Tab-separated table of C-alpha atoms and ligand atoms in Angstrom:
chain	number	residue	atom	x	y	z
A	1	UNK	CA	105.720	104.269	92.905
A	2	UNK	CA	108.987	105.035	94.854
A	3	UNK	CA	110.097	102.434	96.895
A	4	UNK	CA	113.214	103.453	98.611
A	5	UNK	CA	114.729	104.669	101.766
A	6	UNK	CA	117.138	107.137	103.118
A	7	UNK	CA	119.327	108.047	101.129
A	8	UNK	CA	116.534	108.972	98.213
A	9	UNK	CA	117.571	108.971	94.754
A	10	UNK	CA	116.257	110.274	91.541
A	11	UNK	CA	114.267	107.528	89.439
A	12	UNK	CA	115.072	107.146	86.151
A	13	UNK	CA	112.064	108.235	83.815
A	14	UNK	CA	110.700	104.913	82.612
A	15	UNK	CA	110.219	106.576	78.539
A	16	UNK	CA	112.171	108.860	76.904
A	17	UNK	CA	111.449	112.603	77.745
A	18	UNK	CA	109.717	113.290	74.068
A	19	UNK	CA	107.198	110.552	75.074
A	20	UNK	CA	104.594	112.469	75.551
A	21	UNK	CA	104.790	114.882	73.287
A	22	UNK	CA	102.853	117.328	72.043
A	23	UNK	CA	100.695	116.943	75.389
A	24	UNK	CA	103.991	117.582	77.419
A	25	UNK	CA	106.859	119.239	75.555
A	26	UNK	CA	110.346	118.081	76.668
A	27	UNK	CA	111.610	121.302	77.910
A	28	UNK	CA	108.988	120.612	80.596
A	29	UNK	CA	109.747	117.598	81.251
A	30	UNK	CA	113.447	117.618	81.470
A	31	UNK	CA	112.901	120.819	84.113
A	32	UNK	CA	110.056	118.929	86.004
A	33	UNK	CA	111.945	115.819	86.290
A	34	UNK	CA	115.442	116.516	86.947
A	35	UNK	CA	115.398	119.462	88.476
A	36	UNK	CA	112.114	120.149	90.432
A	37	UNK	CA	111.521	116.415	90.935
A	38	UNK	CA	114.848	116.276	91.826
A	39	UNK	CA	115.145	119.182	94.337
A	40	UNK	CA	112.595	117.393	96.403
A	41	UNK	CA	114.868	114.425	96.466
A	42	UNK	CA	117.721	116.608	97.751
A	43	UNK	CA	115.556	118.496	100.193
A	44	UNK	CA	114.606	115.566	101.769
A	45	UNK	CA	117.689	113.757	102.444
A	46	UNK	CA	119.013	117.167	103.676
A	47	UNK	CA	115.693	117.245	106.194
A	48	UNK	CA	116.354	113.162	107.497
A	49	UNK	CA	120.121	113.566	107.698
A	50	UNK	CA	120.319	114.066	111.495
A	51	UNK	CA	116.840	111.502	112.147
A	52	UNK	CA	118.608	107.457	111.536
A	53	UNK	CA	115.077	106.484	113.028
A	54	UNK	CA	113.375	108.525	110.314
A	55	UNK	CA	115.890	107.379	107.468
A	56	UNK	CA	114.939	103.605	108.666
A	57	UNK	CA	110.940	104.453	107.673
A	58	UNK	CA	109.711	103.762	104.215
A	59	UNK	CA	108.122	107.408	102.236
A	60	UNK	CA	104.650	106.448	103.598
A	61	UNK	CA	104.962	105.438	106.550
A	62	UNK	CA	106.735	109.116	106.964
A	63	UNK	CA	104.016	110.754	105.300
A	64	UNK	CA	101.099	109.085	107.350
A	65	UNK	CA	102.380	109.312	110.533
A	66	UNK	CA	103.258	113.153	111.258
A	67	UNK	CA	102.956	113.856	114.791
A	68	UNK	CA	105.805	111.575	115.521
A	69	UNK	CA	107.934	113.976	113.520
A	70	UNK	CA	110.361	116.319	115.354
A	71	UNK	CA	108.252	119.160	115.878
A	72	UNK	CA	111.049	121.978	114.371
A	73	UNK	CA	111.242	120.268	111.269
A	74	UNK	CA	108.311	118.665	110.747
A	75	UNK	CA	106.949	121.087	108.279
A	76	UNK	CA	109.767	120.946	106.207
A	77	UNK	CA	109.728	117.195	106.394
A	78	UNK	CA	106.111	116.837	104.970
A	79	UNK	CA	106.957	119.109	102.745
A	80	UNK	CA	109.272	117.642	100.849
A	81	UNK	CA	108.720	114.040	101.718
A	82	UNK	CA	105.284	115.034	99.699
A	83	UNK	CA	106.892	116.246	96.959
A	84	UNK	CA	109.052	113.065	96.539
A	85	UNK	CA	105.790	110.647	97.086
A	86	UNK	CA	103.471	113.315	94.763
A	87	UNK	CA	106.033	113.599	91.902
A	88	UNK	CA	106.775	109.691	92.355
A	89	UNK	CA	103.391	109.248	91.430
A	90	UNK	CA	103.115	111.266	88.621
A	91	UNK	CA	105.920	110.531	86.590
A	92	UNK	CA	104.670	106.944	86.754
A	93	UNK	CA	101.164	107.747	86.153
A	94	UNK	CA	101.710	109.886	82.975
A	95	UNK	CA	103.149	107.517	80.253
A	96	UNK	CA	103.261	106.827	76.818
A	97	UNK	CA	100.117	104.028	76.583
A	98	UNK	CA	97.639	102.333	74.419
A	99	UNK	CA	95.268	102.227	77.207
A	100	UNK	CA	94.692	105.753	78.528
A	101	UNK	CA	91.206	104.243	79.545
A	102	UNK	CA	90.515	102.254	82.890
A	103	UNK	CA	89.125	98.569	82.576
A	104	UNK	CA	88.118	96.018	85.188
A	105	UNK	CA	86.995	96.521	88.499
A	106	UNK	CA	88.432	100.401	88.548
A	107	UNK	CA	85.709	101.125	85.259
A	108	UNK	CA	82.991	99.702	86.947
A	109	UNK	CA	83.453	101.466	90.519
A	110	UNK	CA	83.848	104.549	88.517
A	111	UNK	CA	80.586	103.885	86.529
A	112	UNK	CA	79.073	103.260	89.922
A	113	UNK	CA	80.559	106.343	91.507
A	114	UNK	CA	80.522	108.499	88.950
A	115	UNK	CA	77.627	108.084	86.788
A	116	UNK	CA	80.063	107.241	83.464
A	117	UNK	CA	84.026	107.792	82.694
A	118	UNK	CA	82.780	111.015	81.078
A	119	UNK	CA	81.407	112.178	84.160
A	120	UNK	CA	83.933	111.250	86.593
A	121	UNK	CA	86.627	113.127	84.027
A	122	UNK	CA	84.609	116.298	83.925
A	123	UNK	CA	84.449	116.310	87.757
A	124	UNK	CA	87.903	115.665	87.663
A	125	UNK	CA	89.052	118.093	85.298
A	126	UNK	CA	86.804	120.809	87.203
A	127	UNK	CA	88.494	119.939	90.567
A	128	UNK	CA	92.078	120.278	88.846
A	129	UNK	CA	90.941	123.805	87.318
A	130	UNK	CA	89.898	124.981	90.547
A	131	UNK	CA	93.204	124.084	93.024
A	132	UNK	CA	94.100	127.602	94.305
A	133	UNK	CA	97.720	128.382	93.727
A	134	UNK	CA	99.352	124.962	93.450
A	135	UNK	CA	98.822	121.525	94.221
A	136	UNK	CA	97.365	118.290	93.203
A	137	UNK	CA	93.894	116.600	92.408
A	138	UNK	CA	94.156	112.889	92.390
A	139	UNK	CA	91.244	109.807	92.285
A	140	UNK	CA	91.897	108.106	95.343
A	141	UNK	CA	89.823	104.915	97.580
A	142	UNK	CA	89.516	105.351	101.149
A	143	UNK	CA	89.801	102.824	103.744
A	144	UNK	CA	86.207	101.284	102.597
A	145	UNK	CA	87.973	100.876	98.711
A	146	UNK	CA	85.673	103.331	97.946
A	147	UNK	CA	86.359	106.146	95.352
A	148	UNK	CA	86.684	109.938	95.533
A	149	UNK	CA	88.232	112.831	93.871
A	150	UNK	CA	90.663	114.553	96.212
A	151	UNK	CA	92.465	117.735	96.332
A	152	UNK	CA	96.113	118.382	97.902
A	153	UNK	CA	97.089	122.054	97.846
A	154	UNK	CA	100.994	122.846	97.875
A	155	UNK	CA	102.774	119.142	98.610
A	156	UNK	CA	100.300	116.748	100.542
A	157	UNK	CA	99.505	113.845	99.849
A	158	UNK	CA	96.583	111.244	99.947
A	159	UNK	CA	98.367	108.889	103.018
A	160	UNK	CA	98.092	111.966	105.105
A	161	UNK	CA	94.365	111.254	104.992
A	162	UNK	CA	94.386	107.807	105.020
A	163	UNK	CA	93.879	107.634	100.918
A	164	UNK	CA	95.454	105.478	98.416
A	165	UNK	CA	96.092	107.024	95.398
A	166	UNK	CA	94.628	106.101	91.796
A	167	UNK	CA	95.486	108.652	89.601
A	168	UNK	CA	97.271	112.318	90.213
A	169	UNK	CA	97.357	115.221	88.052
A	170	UNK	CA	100.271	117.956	89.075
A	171	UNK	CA	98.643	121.395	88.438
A	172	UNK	CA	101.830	123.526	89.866
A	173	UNK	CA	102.484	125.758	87.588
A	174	UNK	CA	105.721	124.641	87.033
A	175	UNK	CA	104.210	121.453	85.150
A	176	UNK	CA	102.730	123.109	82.515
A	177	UNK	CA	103.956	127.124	82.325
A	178	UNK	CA	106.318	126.388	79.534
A	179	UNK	CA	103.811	125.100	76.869
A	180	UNK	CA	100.626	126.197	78.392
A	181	UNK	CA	101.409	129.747	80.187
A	182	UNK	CA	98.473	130.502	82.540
A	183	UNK	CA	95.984	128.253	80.885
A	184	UNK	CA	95.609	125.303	83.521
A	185	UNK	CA	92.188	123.656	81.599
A	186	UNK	CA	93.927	123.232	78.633
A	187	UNK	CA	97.226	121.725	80.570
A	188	UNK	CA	94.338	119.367	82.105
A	189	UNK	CA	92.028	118.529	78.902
A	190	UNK	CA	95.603	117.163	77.093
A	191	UNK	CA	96.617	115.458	80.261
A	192	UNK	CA	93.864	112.896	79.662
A	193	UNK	CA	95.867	111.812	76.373
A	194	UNK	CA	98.782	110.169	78.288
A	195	UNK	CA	97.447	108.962	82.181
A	196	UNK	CA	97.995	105.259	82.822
A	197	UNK	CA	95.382	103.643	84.527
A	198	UNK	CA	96.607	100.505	86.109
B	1	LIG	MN1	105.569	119.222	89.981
């Protein structure tokens, strides 16, 4: 996860860009990455410019605190201080692995949860099908540790809501057009081949 300040810069991608191929061709991921990724980063160094108090705040502590934003740019703030955390997230949680299976403590509160893995990935994959327009569905514990599925239309994020974030699957179009064209569920049922679970 990002862990910088003001000014933001674009993380290196931790694996070479034909990782994850054939689940994420590297057209896509060479557009997602260093240019949509990366127009977030721009944005929001443009938005904090004239805000030192802001630039002095760590990404989540922006992001969970938004009426002390100034209100005539706070949208545009959010927005792309959303898409920095959001895209943060997912370029650390997709990865070429061994272990695209949880274990421990996260396996058995998703049994619990969930009924089974199986179950908790088809309610996940139906959530991610169903976003309207674009956004995010991500497995996230509330302030009680415990788990939920949670959807994020356009660019916010689970410390808006007080959420931590587990997992995140980006369902813009833009993350999967290229390979996929308009068919999200497939984008979705591949994605399962390459998340990390930590
Ligand atoms: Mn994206």
């Amino acid at each position: 996860m990002i862990n910088q300040k003001y000014p933001y810069e674009l993380p290196d991608l931790a694996y070479p860009y034909d990782a994850l191929e054939p689940y994420i061709d590297v057209e896509t991921m060479h557009i997602h990455h260093d240019k949509h990724f990366k127009t977030y980063i721009d944005n929001l160094n443009k938005a904090l410019q004239p805000y030192p108090g802001l630039q002095r705040l760590a990404l989540d502590e922006i992001l969970r605190d938004p009426e002390m934003l100034p209100e005539k740019d706070k949208v545009n703030i959010m927005r792309n201080a959303g898409g920095v955390y959001n895209h943060s997230l997912y370029f650390d949680n997709i990865a070429p692995t061994d272990s695209n299976y949880p274990s421990g403590k996260l396996l058995s509160d998703i049994n619990r949860t969930f009924g089974s893995y199986e179950q908790f990935q088809k309610m996940f994959s139906e959530n991610a099908a169903g976003v309207f327009g674009s956004g995010w569905t991500f497995l996230v514990r509330d302030k009680n540790g415990d788990l939920q599925i949670f959807n994020a239309p356009n660019q916010q994020t689970p410390p808006e809501f007080e959420l931590t974030p587990v997992i995140t699957f980006d369902v813009w179009e833009h993350a999967y057009y290229l390979k996929y064209k308009n068919v999200r569920a497939d984008y979705i049922k591949n994605l399962w081949n390459v998340v990390k679970f930590e």
